[in-house]
Short mmCIF file of C-alpha atoms in Angstrom, two decimals:
data_model
loop_
_atom_site.label_atom_id
_atom_site.label_comp_id
_atom_site.label_asym_id
_atom_site.label_seq_id
_atom_site.Cartn_x
_atom_site.Cartn_y
_atom_site.Cartn_z
CA MET A 925 10.21 51.78 76.88
CA ASP A 926 9.55 48.19 77.49
CA SER A 927 13.62 47.78 77.78
CA LEU A 928 14.18 49.95 80.62
CA LYS A 929 11.15 48.19 82.50
CA SER A 930 12.48 45.33 81.88
CA LEU A 931 16.04 46.78 83.46
CA MET A 932 14.40 47.66 86.99
CA ASP A 933 12.70 44.27 87.07
CA LYS A 934 16.16 42.63 86.81
CA ARG A 935 17.05 45.08 89.74
CA GLN A 936 20.10 46.73 87.02
CA TYR A 937 19.47 50.31 88.53
CA ASP A 938 22.89 51.19 88.09
CA LEU A 939 22.08 50.92 84.26
CA VAL A 940 18.89 52.69 84.37
CA ILE A 941 20.22 55.70 85.29
CA LYS A 942 23.45 56.26 83.02
CA LEU A 943 20.31 55.35 80.06
CA THR A 944 18.41 58.19 81.41
CA GLU A 945 21.03 60.78 82.27
CA ASN A 946 20.27 64.30 80.71
CA SER A 947 16.77 63.27 79.71
CA GLU A 948 14.23 65.05 78.72
CA ASP A 949 11.48 62.58 77.95
CA MET A 950 8.57 62.02 80.73
CA ASN A 951 8.89 58.23 80.45
CA TYR A 952 12.06 57.66 81.00
CA LEU A 953 12.57 60.84 83.49
CA PHE A 954 10.28 58.35 85.61
CA TYR A 955 11.97 55.43 85.21
CA ARG A 956 15.55 57.56 86.24
CA ILE A 957 13.26 58.60 89.77
CA SER A 958 12.15 55.08 90.19
CA ALA A 959 16.31 53.74 89.94
CA LEU A 960 17.56 56.59 92.46
CA LEU A 961 15.52 55.64 95.17
CA ALA A 962 15.82 52.26 94.68
CA THR A 963 19.93 52.39 95.56
CA GLY A 964 19.09 54.22 97.75
CA ARG A 965 19.14 57.71 96.18
CA GLY A 966 16.19 60.01 97.01
CA GLU A 967 17.19 63.28 97.12
CA GLU A 968 18.45 62.70 93.88
CA ALA A 969 15.83 61.52 93.02
CA LEU A 970 13.14 64.58 94.70
CA SER A 971 15.95 66.72 92.48
CA VAL A 972 14.98 65.07 89.40
CA ILE A 973 11.09 65.82 90.41
CA LYS A 974 12.20 69.70 91.14
CA LYS A 975 14.07 70.49 88.19
CA ASN A 976 11.60 68.42 86.22
CA ARG A 977 8.09 69.31 87.49
CA GLN A 978 6.33 71.22 84.01
CA ILE A 979 7.66 68.04 82.15
CA LEU A 980 6.56 65.38 84.50
CA GLN A 981 2.74 67.22 85.39
CA GLY A 982 2.29 65.50 81.52
CA ASP A 983 1.49 61.94 84.20
CA LEU A 984 -0.07 64.41 86.97
CA THR A 985 -1.95 61.29 88.31
CA LEU A 986 1.44 58.99 89.03
CA LEU A 987 3.57 62.21 89.89
CA MET A 988 1.54 63.48 92.98
CA LYS A 989 1.87 59.79 94.16
CA VAL A 990 5.21 59.71 93.39
CA HIS A 991 6.84 63.15 95.05
CA ILE A 992 4.85 62.89 98.21
CA GLU A 993 5.81 59.12 98.33
CA ILE A 994 9.41 60.34 98.05
CA LEU A 995 9.22 63.62 100.20
CA CYS A 996 7.78 61.07 102.94
CA LEU A 997 10.84 58.55 102.21
CA LEU A 998 13.04 61.37 103.21
CA ASN A 999 10.87 61.84 106.51
CA ASN A 1000 9.92 65.59 105.04
CA PHE A 1001 6.74 65.15 106.49
CA ASP A 1002 6.17 69.37 106.90
CA GLU A 1003 7.61 69.72 102.74
CA ALA A 1004 4.41 66.92 102.03
CA TYR A 1005 1.49 68.97 103.34
CA GLU A 1006 3.04 71.96 101.73
CA GLU A 1007 3.59 69.80 97.93
CA VAL A 1008 0.13 68.65 98.57
CA ARG A 1009 -1.19 72.07 99.50
CA TYR A 1010 0.17 73.32 96.02
CA TYR A 1011 -1.42 69.66 94.16
CA GLU A 1012 -4.73 70.82 95.27
CA ASN A 1013 -4.42 74.94 94.24
CA LEU A 1014 -3.82 73.37 90.41
CA PRO A 1015 -6.03 73.74 88.18
CA TYR A 1016 -8.83 71.68 87.61
CA VAL A 1017 -7.40 68.32 85.08
CA SER A 1018 -10.53 65.94 85.48
CA GLN A 1019 -11.67 63.99 88.02
CA GLU A 1020 -9.59 61.14 88.93
CA VAL A 1021 -6.97 63.84 89.94
CA GLU A 1022 -9.10 65.91 91.98
CA GLU A 1023 -10.18 61.72 94.16
CA ILE A 1024 -6.23 61.53 94.01
CA ILE A 1025 -5.81 65.03 95.54
CA ARG A 1026 -7.83 64.54 98.40
CA GLU A 1027 -6.24 60.92 99.40
CA LEU A 1028 -2.69 63.27 99.73
CA PRO A 1029 -3.04 63.99 103.25
CA LYS A 1030 -4.30 60.72 104.28
CA LEU A 1031 -1.29 59.04 102.42
CA VAL A 1032 1.34 61.09 104.46
CA ARG A 1033 -0.56 60.53 107.59
CA GLU A 1034 -0.16 56.69 106.99
CA GLU A 1035 3.53 57.56 106.04
CA GLU A 1036 4.74 59.40 108.36
CA LYS A 1037 2.77 56.60 111.39
CA LYS A 1038 4.86 53.62 109.49
CA SER A 1039 7.91 55.56 109.73
CA ILE A 1040 7.93 55.85 113.31
CA SER A 1041 7.32 51.93 112.90
CA SER A 1042 10.29 51.19 111.07
CA ARG A 1043 12.27 53.40 113.19
CA GLU A 1044 11.44 50.90 115.79
CA LEU A 1045 13.10 48.19 113.12
CA THR A 1046 15.61 46.60 115.72
CA ASN A 1047 19.23 45.54 114.42
CA ASP A 1048 18.55 42.32 116.25
CA ALA A 1049 15.33 41.97 114.12
CA LEU A 1050 17.28 42.77 110.49
CA LYS A 1051 18.96 40.17 111.13
CA GLU A 1052 16.67 37.84 111.25
CA ARG A 1053 15.48 39.17 107.96
CA LEU A 1054 19.20 39.02 106.27
CA LYS A 1055 19.20 35.37 107.61
CA SER A 1056 16.02 34.21 105.30
CA ASN A 1057 16.54 32.38 101.66
CA GLU A 1058 13.50 33.72 100.73
CA GLU A 1059 14.89 36.86 97.84
CA THR A 1060 11.97 39.06 98.43
CA VAL A 1061 13.02 39.01 102.67
CA VAL A 1062 16.73 39.38 101.28
CA LEU A 1063 16.49 42.54 99.08
CA PRO A 1064 14.76 44.60 101.08
CA ALA A 1065 16.56 43.66 104.18
CA LEU A 1066 20.02 44.72 102.04
CA ASP A 1067 18.11 48.26 100.87
CA MET A 1068 17.47 48.99 104.72
CA VAL A 1069 21.54 47.78 105.77
CA ARG A 1070 21.79 50.30 103.54
CA GLY A 1071 21.02 53.07 106.31
CA ARG A 1072 22.54 52.09 109.11
CA ASP A 1073 25.94 51.18 110.38
CA ILE A 1074 26.84 47.55 107.79
CA ASN A 1075 29.74 46.83 110.42
CA MET A 1076 27.24 45.61 112.60
CA PHE A 1077 25.28 43.12 109.92
CA LEU A 1078 28.42 42.14 108.15
CA PRO A 1079 28.42 38.15 109.46
CA ASP A 1080 24.49 37.87 107.67
CA ILE A 1081 25.83 39.26 104.28
CA GLN A 1082 28.65 37.38 104.76
CA ARG A 1083 26.70 34.28 104.61
CA ILE A 1084 24.69 35.47 101.86
CA LEU A 1085 27.80 35.57 99.95
CA LEU A 1086 28.52 32.25 100.14
CA SER A 1087 25.09 30.49 101.51
CA PHE A 1088 22.17 32.26 99.60
CA PRO A 1089 21.00 30.07 96.30
CA LYS A 1090 20.58 32.80 93.91
CA GLN A 1091 23.71 33.93 92.18
CA SER A 1092 22.05 37.70 90.88
CA ILE A 1093 21.18 37.91 95.29
CA ARG A 1094 24.91 36.58 96.27
CA SER A 1095 26.12 40.07 93.66
CA PHE A 1096 23.53 42.68 94.79
CA ALA A 1097 25.08 41.67 98.37
CA LEU A 1098 28.92 42.19 97.24
CA LEU A 1099 27.61 45.17 95.43
CA LEU A 1100 26.41 46.86 98.63
CA LEU A 1101 29.70 46.06 100.33
CA VAL A 1102 31.18 47.92 97.18
CA GLN A 1103 29.67 51.36 97.22
CA LYS A 1104 30.03 51.03 101.14
CA LYS A 1105 33.45 49.91 100.84
CA ILE A 1106 34.49 47.11 102.78
CA ASP A 1107 37.65 47.80 103.73
CA LYS A 1108 38.51 43.87 104.09
CA GLU A 1109 39.01 40.93 102.79
CA ILE A 1110 36.07 38.73 102.36
CA SER A 1111 34.59 35.04 101.23
CA PHE A 1112 32.18 35.10 97.96
CA ASN A 1113 30.41 32.23 96.23
CA HIS A 1114 31.31 33.12 92.69
CA ILE A 1115 29.28 30.38 90.34
CA GLY A 1116 29.59 27.99 92.52
CA LYS A 1117 33.04 28.76 94.13
CA ALA A 1118 34.41 30.17 96.67
CA ILE A 1119 36.66 33.34 96.70
CA LYS A 1120 38.72 35.86 98.86
CA ILE A 1121 38.07 39.44 97.73
CA ASN A 1122 38.14 43.29 98.88
CA PRO A 1123 35.38 45.17 98.18
CA SER A 1124 36.82 48.39 98.37
CA LYS A 1125 39.15 47.57 96.15
CA LEU A 1126 36.84 46.06 93.27
CA GLU A 1127 35.26 48.63 90.59
CA PRO A 1128 31.58 49.21 90.92
CA PRO A 1129 30.29 47.79 86.96
CA PHE A 1130 29.20 49.87 84.23
CA ILE A 1131 31.60 52.57 85.24
CA GLY A 1132 34.00 53.55 82.83
CA ASN A 1133 34.44 53.53 79.34
CA GLU A 1134 34.70 49.96 78.29
CA PHE A 1135 31.24 49.28 79.16
CA ASN A 1136 29.82 52.68 77.05
CA ASP A 1137 32.91 51.70 74.41
CA PHE A 1138 30.84 49.14 73.76
CA VAL A 1139 27.59 50.11 74.08
CA ARG A 1140 28.18 52.93 71.91
CA ALA A 1141 29.93 49.77 69.13
CA MET A 1142 26.97 47.70 68.91
CA GLN A 1143 24.56 50.31 69.21
CA ASN A 1144 26.18 51.09 65.78
CA GLU A 1145 26.42 47.83 64.29
CA LEU A 1146 22.83 46.78 65.58
CA LYS A 1147 20.98 49.27 63.52
CA ASP A 1148 17.48 47.50 65.04
CA PRO A 1149 16.87 49.71 68.50
CA ALA A 1150 14.32 46.49 70.09
CA VAL A 1151 17.83 44.48 69.05
CA SER A 1152 19.81 46.63 70.73
CA GLU A 1153 18.33 48.03 73.80
CA ASP A 1154 17.33 44.07 74.13
CA ALA A 1155 20.91 43.34 74.02
CA ILE A 1156 22.23 45.18 76.35
CA GLN A 1157 19.78 44.46 79.24
CA ILE A 1158 21.05 40.41 78.23
CA LEU A 1159 24.40 41.75 78.73
CA SER A 1160 23.62 43.80 82.08
CA SER A 1161 22.54 40.91 83.42
CA TYR A 1162 25.47 38.82 82.84
CA ILE A 1163 27.86 40.96 83.49
CA ILE A 1164 26.06 41.15 87.10
CA TYR A 1165 26.03 37.77 87.42
CA MET A 1166 29.52 37.57 86.71
CA TYR A 1167 30.80 40.02 88.82
CA PRO A 1168 33.19 40.57 90.13
CA GLU A 1169 34.84 39.03 87.20
CA LYS A 1170 35.22 41.23 84.15
CA LEU A 1171 34.76 39.63 80.85
CA ASP A 1172 37.61 39.37 78.55
CA ILE A 1173 36.00 39.32 75.34
CA LYS A 1174 36.43 40.81 71.14
CA TYR A 1175 34.04 42.93 70.96
CA ASP A 1176 32.92 41.26 67.50
CA LEU A 1177 32.71 37.86 69.03
CA LEU A 1178 30.66 39.29 71.99
CA ILE A 1179 28.11 41.05 69.74
CA GLU A 1180 27.20 38.56 67.64
CA ALA A 1181 26.14 36.33 70.87
CA LEU A 1182 24.16 39.27 72.10
CA ARG A 1183 22.81 39.61 68.31
CA SER A 1184 21.41 36.20 68.05
CA ILE A 1185 20.56 35.93 71.53
CA SER A 1186 18.27 39.09 71.24
CA GLU A 1187 17.27 37.75 68.04
CA GLU A 1188 15.75 34.79 69.59
CA TYR A 1189 14.08 36.19 72.65
CA LEU A 1190 11.90 38.68 70.06
CA GLN A 1191 10.71 35.51 67.40
CA ILE A 1192 13.12 38.00 64.19
CA GLU A 1193 12.46 36.23 61.51
CA ASN A 1194 14.53 36.46 58.04
CA LYS A 1195 18.02 37.18 59.79
CA MET A 1196 21.28 36.17 58.68
CA PRO A 1197 21.97 33.42 60.40
CA LEU A 1198 25.12 33.28 62.66
CA SER A 1199 27.74 31.87 60.14
CA ALA A 1200 27.05 33.79 57.65
CA ARG A 1201 27.68 36.60 60.04
CA CYS A 1202 30.69 35.09 61.24
CA GLU A 1203 32.31 34.00 58.17
CA ALA A 1204 31.38 37.62 57.25
CA LYS A 1205 33.76 39.04 60.20
CA GLY A 1206 36.28 36.23 60.23
CA LEU A 1207 34.97 34.68 63.77
CA ASP A 1208 35.06 30.40 64.62
CA GLU A 1209 31.46 29.88 65.43
CA LYS A 1210 31.96 27.92 67.57
CA GLU A 1211 33.79 30.26 69.85
CA VAL A 1212 30.23 32.11 69.93
CA LEU A 1213 27.79 29.21 70.22
CA ASP A 1214 29.73 28.33 73.64
CA LEU A 1215 29.63 32.14 74.02
CA ILE A 1216 25.91 31.70 73.63
CA GLN A 1217 25.49 28.87 75.70
CA ARG A 1218 27.06 30.32 78.40
CA ILE A 1219 25.42 34.12 78.44
CA LYS A 1220 21.84 32.32 78.37
CA GLU A 1221 22.75 30.00 81.54
CA ALA A 1222 23.27 32.87 83.53
CA VAL A 1223 20.35 34.73 82.06
CA ASN A 1224 17.98 31.88 82.86
CA SER A 1225 19.56 31.84 86.17
CA PHE A 1226 19.29 35.35 86.97
#
């Protein structure tokens, strides 16, 4: 569970969605809902609730808040009030649940007011937010752009792609253009080097068989689930950091690098030395060490 939380913290939402596909575990479903919301897929998040309501009612306090907030986010205020009545008519669970139910109508009213206010945010005001160098200002602004005509904001997004201090934020801005299939050549600061790319011709990360095949191969080899899950997180951060560059690395080499980093971060003792693992696989230990260094630098700068 901690691994999914870490992925959410790192905004690796697409990977969370992939890992929770077809899950019937309550906690995994809540993470899936959060990831869908973070990628602007509110209707899909709502569908997860409707399909799995009985499972999610295992944590009724969380479900009620999330369900009503999603409906408000989608401006479905009439449906939100209907769902409030549904929760009001459920059998008694606890005093905590009863107190939340009493607050739900107020929550809907407040979110309705916020919705009116947010619609009043002009495009010019949103452009000003995109000009910020503060991560906490720019990321929400990029999410808001997702629901508008993105062409109006391309000059400001281009500035982020070239000038924003953090590579990860530049990558998230690029991923937005990829999602919107912007068909024009743009400049992108890729780890200190300006390159020309066309977002419509780029494949989003974590799509296709290559990533899935590698994850399966790594999970088969790394028997410790904690190490395997942590290694997936590390790899995901590295992929986003390096995007749109594709990783052309042998599986065995990459697995050993990720294993070493994960075991170090998790402080696992009595592990087989890297030199012994490389000798057993016929790998060049220096190559693995160089890759470990590159991955660590990327993750630490994420």
